[in-house]
mmCIF file of C-alpha atoms in Angstrom:
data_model
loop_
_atom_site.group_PDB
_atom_site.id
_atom_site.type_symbol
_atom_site.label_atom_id
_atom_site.label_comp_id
_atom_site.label_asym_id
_atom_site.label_seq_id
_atom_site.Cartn_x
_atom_site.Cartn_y
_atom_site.Cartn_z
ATOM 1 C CA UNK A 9 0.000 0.000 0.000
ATOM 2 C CA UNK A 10 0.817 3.199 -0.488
ATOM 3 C CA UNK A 11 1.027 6.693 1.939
ATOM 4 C CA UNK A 12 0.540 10.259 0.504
ATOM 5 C CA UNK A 13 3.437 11.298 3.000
ATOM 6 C CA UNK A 14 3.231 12.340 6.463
ATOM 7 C CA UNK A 15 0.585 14.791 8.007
ATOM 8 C CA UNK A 16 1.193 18.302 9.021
ATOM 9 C CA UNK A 17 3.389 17.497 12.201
ATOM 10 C CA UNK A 18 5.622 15.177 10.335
ATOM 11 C CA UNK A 19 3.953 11.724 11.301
ATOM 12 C CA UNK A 20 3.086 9.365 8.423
ATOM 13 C CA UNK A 21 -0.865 8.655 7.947
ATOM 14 C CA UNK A 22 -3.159 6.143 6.679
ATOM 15 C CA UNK A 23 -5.478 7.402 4.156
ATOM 16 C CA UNK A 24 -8.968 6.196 4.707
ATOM 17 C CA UNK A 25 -11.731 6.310 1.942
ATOM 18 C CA UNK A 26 -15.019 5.979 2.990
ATOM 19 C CA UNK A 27 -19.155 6.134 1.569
ATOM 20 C CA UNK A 28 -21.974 4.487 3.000
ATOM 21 C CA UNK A 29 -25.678 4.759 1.354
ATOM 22 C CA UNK A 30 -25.172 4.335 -2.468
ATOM 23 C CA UNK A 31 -28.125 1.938 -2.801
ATOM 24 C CA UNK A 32 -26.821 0.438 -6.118
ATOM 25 C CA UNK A 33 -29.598 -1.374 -8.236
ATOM 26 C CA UNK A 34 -29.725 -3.425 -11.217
ATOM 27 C CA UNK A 35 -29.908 -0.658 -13.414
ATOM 28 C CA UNK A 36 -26.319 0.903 -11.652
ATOM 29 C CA UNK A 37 -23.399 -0.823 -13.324
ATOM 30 C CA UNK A 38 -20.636 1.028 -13.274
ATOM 31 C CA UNK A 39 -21.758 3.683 -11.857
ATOM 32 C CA UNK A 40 -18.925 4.525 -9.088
ATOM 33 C CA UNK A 41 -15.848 2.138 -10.983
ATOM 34 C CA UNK A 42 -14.380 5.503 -12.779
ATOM 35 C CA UNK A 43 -14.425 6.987 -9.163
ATOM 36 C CA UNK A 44 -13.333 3.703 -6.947
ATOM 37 C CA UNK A 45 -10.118 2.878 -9.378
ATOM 38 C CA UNK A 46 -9.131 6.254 -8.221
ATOM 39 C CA UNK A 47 -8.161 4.911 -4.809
ATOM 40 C CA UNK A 48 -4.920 3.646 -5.232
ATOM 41 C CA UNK A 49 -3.591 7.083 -5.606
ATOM 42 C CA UNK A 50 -5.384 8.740 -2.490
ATOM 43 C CA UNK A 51 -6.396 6.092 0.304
ATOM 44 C CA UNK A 52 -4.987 2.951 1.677
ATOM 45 C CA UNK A 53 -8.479 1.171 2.196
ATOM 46 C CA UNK A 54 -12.495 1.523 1.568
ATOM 47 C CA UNK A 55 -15.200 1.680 4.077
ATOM 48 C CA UNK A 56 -18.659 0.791 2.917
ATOM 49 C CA UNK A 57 -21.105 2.136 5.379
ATOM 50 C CA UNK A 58 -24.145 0.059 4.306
ATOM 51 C CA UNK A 59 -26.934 0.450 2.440
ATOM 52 C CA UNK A 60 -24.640 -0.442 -0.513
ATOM 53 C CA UNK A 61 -28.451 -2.219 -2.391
ATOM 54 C CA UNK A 62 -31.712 -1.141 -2.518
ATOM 55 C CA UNK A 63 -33.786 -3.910 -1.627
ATOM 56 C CA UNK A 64 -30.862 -6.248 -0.637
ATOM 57 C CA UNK A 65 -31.129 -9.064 -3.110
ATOM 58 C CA UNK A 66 -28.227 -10.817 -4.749
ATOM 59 C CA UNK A 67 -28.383 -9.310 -8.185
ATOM 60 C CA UNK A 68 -28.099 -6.210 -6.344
ATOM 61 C CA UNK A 69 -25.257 -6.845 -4.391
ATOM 62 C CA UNK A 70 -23.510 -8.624 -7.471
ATOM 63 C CA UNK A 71 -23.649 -4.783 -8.853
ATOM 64 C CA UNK A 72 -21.758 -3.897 -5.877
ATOM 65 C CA UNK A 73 -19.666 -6.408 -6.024
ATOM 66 C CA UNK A 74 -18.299 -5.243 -9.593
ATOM 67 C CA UNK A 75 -17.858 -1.997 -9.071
ATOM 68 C CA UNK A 76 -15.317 -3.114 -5.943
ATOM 69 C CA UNK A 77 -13.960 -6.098 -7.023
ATOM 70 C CA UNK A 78 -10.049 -5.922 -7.229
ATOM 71 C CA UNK A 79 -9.691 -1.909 -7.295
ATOM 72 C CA UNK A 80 -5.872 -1.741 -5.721
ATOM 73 C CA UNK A 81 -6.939 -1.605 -2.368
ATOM 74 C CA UNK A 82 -9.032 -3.246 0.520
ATOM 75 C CA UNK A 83 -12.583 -2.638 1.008
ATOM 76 C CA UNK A 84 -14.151 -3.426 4.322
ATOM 77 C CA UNK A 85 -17.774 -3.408 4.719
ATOM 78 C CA UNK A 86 -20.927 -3.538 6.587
ATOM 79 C CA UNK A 87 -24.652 -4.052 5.849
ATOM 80 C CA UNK A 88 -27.142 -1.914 6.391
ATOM 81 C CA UNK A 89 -31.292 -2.147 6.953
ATOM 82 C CA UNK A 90 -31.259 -2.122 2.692
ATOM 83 C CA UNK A 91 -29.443 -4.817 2.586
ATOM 84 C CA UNK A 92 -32.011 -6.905 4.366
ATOM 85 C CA UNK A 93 -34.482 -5.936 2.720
ATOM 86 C CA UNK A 94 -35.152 -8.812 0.473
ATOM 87 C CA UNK A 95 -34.051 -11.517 3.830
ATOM 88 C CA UNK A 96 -31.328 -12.460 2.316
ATOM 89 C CA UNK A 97 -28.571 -11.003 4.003
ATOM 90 C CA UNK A 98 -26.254 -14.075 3.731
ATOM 91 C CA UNK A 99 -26.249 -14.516 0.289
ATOM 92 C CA UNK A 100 -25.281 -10.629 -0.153
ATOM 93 C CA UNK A 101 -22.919 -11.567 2.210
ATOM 94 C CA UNK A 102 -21.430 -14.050 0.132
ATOM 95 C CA UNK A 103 -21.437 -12.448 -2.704
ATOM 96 C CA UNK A 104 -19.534 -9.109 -2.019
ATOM 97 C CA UNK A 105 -17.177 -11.708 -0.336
ATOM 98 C CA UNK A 106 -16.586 -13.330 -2.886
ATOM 99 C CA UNK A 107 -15.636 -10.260 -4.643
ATOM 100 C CA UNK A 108 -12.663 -9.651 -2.165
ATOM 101 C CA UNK A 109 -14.721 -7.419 0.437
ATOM 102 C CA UNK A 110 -14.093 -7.964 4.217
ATOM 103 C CA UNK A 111 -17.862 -8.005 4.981
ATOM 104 C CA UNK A 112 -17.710 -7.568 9.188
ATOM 105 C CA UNK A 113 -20.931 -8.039 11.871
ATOM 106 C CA UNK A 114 -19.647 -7.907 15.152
ATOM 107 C CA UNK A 115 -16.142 -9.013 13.676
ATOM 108 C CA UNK A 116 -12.428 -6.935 13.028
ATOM 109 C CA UNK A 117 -10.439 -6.805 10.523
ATOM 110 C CA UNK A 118 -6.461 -5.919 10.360
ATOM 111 C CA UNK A 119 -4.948 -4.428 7.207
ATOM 112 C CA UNK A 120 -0.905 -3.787 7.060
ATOM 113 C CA UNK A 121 -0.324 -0.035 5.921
ATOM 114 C CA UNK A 122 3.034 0.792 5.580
ATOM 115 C CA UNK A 123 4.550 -1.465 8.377
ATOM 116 C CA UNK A 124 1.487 -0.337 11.082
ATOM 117 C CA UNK A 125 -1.566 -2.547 11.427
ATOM 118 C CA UNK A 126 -4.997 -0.739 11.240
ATOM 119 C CA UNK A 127 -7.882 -2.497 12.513
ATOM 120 C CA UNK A 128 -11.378 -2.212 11.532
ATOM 121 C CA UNK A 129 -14.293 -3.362 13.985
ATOM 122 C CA UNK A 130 -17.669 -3.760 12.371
ATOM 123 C CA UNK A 131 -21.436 -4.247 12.673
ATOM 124 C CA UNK A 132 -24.349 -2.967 11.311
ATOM 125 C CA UNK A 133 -25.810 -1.482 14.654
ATOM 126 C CA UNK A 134 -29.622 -0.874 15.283
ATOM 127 C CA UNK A 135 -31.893 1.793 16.422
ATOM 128 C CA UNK A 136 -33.353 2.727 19.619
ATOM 129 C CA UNK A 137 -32.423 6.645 20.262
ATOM 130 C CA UNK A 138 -29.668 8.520 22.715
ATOM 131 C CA UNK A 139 -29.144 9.612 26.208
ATOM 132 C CA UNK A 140 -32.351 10.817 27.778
ATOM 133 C CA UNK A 141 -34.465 9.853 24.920
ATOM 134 C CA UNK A 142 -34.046 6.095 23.982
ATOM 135 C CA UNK A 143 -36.564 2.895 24.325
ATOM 136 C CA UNK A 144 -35.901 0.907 27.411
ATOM 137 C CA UNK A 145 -35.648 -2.871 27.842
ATOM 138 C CA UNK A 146 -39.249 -3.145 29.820
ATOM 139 C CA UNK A 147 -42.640 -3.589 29.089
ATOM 140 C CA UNK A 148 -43.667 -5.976 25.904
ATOM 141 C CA UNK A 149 -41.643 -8.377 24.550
ATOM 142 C CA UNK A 150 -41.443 -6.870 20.950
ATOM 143 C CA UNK A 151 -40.255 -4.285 22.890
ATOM 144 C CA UNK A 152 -37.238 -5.988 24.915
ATOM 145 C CA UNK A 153 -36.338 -7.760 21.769
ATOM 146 C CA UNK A 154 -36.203 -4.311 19.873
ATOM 147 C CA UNK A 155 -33.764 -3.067 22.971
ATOM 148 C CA UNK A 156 -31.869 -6.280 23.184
ATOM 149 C CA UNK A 157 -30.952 -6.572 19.383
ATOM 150 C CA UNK A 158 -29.327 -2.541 19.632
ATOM 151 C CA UNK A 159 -27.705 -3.968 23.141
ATOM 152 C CA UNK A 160 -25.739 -6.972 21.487
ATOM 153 C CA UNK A 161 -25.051 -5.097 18.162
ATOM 154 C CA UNK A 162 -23.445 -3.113 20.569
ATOM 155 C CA UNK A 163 -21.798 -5.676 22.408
ATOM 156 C CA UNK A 164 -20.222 -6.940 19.483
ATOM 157 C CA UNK A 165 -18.235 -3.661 18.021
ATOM 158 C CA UNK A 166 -17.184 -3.420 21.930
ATOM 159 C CA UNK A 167 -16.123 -6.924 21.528
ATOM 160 C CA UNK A 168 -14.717 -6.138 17.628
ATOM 161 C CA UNK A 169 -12.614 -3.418 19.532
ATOM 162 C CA UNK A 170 -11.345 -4.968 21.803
ATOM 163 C CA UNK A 171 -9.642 -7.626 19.492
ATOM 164 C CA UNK A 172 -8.147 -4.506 17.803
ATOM 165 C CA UNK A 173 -6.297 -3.156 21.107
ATOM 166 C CA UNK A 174 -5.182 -6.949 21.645
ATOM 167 C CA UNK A 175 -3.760 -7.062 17.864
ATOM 168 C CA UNK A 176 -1.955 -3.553 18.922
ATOM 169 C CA UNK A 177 -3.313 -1.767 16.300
ATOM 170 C CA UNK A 178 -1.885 1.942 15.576
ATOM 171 C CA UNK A 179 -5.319 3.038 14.473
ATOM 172 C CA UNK A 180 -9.031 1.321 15.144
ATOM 173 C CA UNK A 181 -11.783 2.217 13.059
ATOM 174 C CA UNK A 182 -15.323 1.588 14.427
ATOM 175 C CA UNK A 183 -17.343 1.171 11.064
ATOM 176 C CA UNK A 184 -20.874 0.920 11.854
ATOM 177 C CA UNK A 185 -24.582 2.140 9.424
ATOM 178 C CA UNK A 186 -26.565 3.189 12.181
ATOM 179 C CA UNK A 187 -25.260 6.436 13.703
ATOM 180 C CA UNK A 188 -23.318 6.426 17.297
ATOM 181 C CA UNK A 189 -24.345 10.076 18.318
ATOM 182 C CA UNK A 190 -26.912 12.863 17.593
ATOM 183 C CA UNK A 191 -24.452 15.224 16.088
ATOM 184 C CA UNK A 192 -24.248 13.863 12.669
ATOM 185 C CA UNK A 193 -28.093 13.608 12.926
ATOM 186 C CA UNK A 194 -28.450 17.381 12.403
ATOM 187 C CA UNK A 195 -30.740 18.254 9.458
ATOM 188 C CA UNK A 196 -32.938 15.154 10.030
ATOM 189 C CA UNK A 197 -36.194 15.632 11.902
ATOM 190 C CA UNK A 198 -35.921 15.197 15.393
ATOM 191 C CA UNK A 199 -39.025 12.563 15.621
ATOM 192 C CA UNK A 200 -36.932 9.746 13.722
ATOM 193 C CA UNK A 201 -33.623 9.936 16.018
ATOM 194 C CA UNK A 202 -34.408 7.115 17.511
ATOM 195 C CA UNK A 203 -34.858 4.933 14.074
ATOM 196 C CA UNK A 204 -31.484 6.339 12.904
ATOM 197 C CA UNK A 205 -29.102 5.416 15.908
ATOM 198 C CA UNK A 206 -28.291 4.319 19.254
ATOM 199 C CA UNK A 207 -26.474 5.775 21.934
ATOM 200 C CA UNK A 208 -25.323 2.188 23.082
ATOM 201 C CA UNK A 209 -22.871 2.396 19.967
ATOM 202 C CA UNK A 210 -21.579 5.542 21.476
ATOM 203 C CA UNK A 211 -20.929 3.870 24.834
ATOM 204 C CA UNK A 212 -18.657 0.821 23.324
ATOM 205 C CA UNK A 213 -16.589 3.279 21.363
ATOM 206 C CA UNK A 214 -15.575 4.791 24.232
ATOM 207 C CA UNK A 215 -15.440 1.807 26.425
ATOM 208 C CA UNK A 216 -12.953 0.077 24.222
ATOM 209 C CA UNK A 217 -11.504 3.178 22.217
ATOM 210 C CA UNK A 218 -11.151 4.496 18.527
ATOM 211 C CA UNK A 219 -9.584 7.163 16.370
ATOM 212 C CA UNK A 220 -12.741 7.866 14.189
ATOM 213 C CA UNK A 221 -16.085 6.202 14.128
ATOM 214 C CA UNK A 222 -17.743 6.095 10.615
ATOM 215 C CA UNK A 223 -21.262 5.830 9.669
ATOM 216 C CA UNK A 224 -24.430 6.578 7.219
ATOM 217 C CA UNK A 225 -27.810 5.834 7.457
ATOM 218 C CA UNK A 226 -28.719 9.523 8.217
ATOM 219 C CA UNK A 227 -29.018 10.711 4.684
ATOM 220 C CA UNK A 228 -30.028 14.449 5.717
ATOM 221 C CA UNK A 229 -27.762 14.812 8.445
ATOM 222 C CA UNK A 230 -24.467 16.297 8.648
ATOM 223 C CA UNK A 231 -20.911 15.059 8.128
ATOM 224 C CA UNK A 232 -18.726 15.472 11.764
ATOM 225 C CA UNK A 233 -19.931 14.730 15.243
ATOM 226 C CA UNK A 234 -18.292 13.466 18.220
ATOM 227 C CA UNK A 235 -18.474 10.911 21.197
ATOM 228 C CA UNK A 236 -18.917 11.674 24.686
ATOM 229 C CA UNK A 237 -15.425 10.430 25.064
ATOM 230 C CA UNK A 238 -14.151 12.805 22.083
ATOM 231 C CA UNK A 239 -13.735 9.897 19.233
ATOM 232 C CA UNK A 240 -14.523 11.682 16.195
ATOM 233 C CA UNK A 241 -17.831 10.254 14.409
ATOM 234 C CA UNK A 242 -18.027 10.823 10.266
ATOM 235 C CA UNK A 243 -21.018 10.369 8.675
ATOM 236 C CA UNK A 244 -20.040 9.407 5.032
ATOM 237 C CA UNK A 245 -24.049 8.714 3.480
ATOM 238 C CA UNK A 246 -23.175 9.436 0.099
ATOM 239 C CA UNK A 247 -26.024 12.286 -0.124
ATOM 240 C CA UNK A 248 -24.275 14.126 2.786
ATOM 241 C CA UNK A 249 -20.510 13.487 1.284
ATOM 242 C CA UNK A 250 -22.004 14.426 -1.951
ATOM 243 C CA UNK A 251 -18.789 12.511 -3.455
ATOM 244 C CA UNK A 252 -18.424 8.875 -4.426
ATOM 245 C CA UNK A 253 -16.351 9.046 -0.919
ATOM 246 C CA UNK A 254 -14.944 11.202 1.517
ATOM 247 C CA UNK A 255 -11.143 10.725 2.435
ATOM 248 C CA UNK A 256 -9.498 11.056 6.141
ATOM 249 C CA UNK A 257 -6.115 11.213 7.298
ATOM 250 C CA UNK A 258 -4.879 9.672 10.374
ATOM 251 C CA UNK A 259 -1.611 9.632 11.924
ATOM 252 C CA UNK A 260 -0.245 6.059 11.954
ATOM 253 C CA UNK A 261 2.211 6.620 14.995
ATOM 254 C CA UNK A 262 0.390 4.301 17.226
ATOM 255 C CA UNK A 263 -0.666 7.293 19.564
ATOM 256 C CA UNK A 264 -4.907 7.206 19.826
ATOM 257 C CA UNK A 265 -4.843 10.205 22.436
ATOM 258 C CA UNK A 266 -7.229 12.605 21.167
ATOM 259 C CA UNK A 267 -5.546 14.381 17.496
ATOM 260 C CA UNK A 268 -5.379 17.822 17.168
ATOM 261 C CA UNK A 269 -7.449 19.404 14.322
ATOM 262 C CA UNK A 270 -4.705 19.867 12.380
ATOM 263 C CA UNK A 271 -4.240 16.100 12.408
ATOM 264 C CA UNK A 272 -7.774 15.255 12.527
ATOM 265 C CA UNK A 273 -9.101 13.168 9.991
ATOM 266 C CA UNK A 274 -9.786 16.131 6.867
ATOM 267 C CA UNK A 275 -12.592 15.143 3.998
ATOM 268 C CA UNK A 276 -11.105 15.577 0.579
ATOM 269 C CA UNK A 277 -13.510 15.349 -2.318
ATOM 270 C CA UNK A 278 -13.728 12.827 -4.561
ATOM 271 C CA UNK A 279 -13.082 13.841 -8.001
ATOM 272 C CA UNK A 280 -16.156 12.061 -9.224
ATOM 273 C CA UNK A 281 -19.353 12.593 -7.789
ATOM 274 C CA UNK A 282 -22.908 10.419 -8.271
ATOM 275 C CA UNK A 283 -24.215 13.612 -10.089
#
């Protein structure tokens, strides 16, 4: 892989491409390929937020797989609530694995970048809402099994996480579709928080630590937010990026302490857009 040189204080960086929400159908062949087989020459990986379908059925997802298969670098995925659309989840599973992507639910992932490891922990995530205004785990039992499913999705990025700090990563990712926090929500209306996030996402971040948290999901919302803990949280739907992907910088020295905003991860557009 290669590194587009070291970041304002001198530290070399890994170059992280990311887009969730491009809903490819049927109809969508190579749609994004002119932009993806850009990446070689600006990122060191691609994270694909979810929603990648429309209705989540295999011919869909064999679109996907096309316009990702062998571009020049990895591409690490999740699902999103598109992608299950159709109840087939597995078989889209298999099929943008077969196509080389690193398709994670609850699972990591660790990529060399120029002699560093960076790890990414995935899973899809769930709904539910955020701090003072979330569902609780009482009452019904639709209702505790609508709390319970958010609770182990986010039990399993802690878990993902924590594999990453064991590997001694230099950078952990936390790629997720449903949002972590309320700040990238901004611009959606406030009734539907709760269907686009959960603040138990939030809480494993910080519990088992990150250097940037990346999302989608929230199509009206806005790009930058931030955990309680200070991890910074991207939201990378392709109608807020307005790009084919967004592109972050972040120091591969091994520290995770909080970056400065000079070294903070920094969108640079795409040169092709969706249109």
């Amino acid at each position: 892989m290669t590194l587009l040189g070291p970041d304002r204080t001198g530290r070399p960086v890994v170059r992280v491409a990311a887009v969730g929400d491009i809903h490819l159908g049927e109809d969508c062949a190579g749609l994004l390929r002119p932009a993806f087989e850009t990446l070689p020459g600006c990122a060191d990986l691609l994270l694909l937020a979810g929603d990648l379908t429309r209705h989540g059925t295999a011919a869909e997802a064999r679109v996907v797989a096309a316009e990702v298969a062998s571009i020049g670098v990895p591409v690490v995925a999740v699902l999103g609530n598109h992608d299950h659309h159709a109840d087939e989840p597995e078989e889209v599973v298999r099929v943008l694995r077969d196509a080389g992507v690193r398709v994670l639910e609850g699972e990591s992932t660790v990529l060399p970048v120029a002699g560093h490891k960076v790890g990414v922990a995935g899973v899809k995530g769930f709904c539910g809402g955020f701090v003072g205004r979330s569902a609780g785990e009482f009452g019904e039992p639709e209702m505790k099994a609508f709390v319970r499913t958010a609770r182990r999705s986010a039990d399993r990025l802690a878990g993902a996480l924590a594999e990453l700090e064991a590997h001694g990563c230099a950078v952990r990712i936390a790629l997720t579709h449903f949002s972590p926090v309320p700040d990238t929500l901004a611009g959606e209306p406030p009734e539907i928080y709760p269907f686009l996030g959960s603040y138990l996402l939030a809480e494993a971040i910080d519990a088992q630590g990150a250097d940037l948290a990346v999302h989608g999901h929230a199509h009206l919302g806005t790009e930058h937010g931030m955990t309680a803990g200070g991890v910074r949280v991207r939201n990378v739907a392709q109608p807020v990026i307005d790009h084919a992907f967004a592109l972050y910088r972040l120091p591969l020295d091994g520290r995770s302490a909080h970056p400065s905003e000079a070294s903070a991860p920094t969108p640079v557009p795409a040169r092709y857009g969706l249109g």
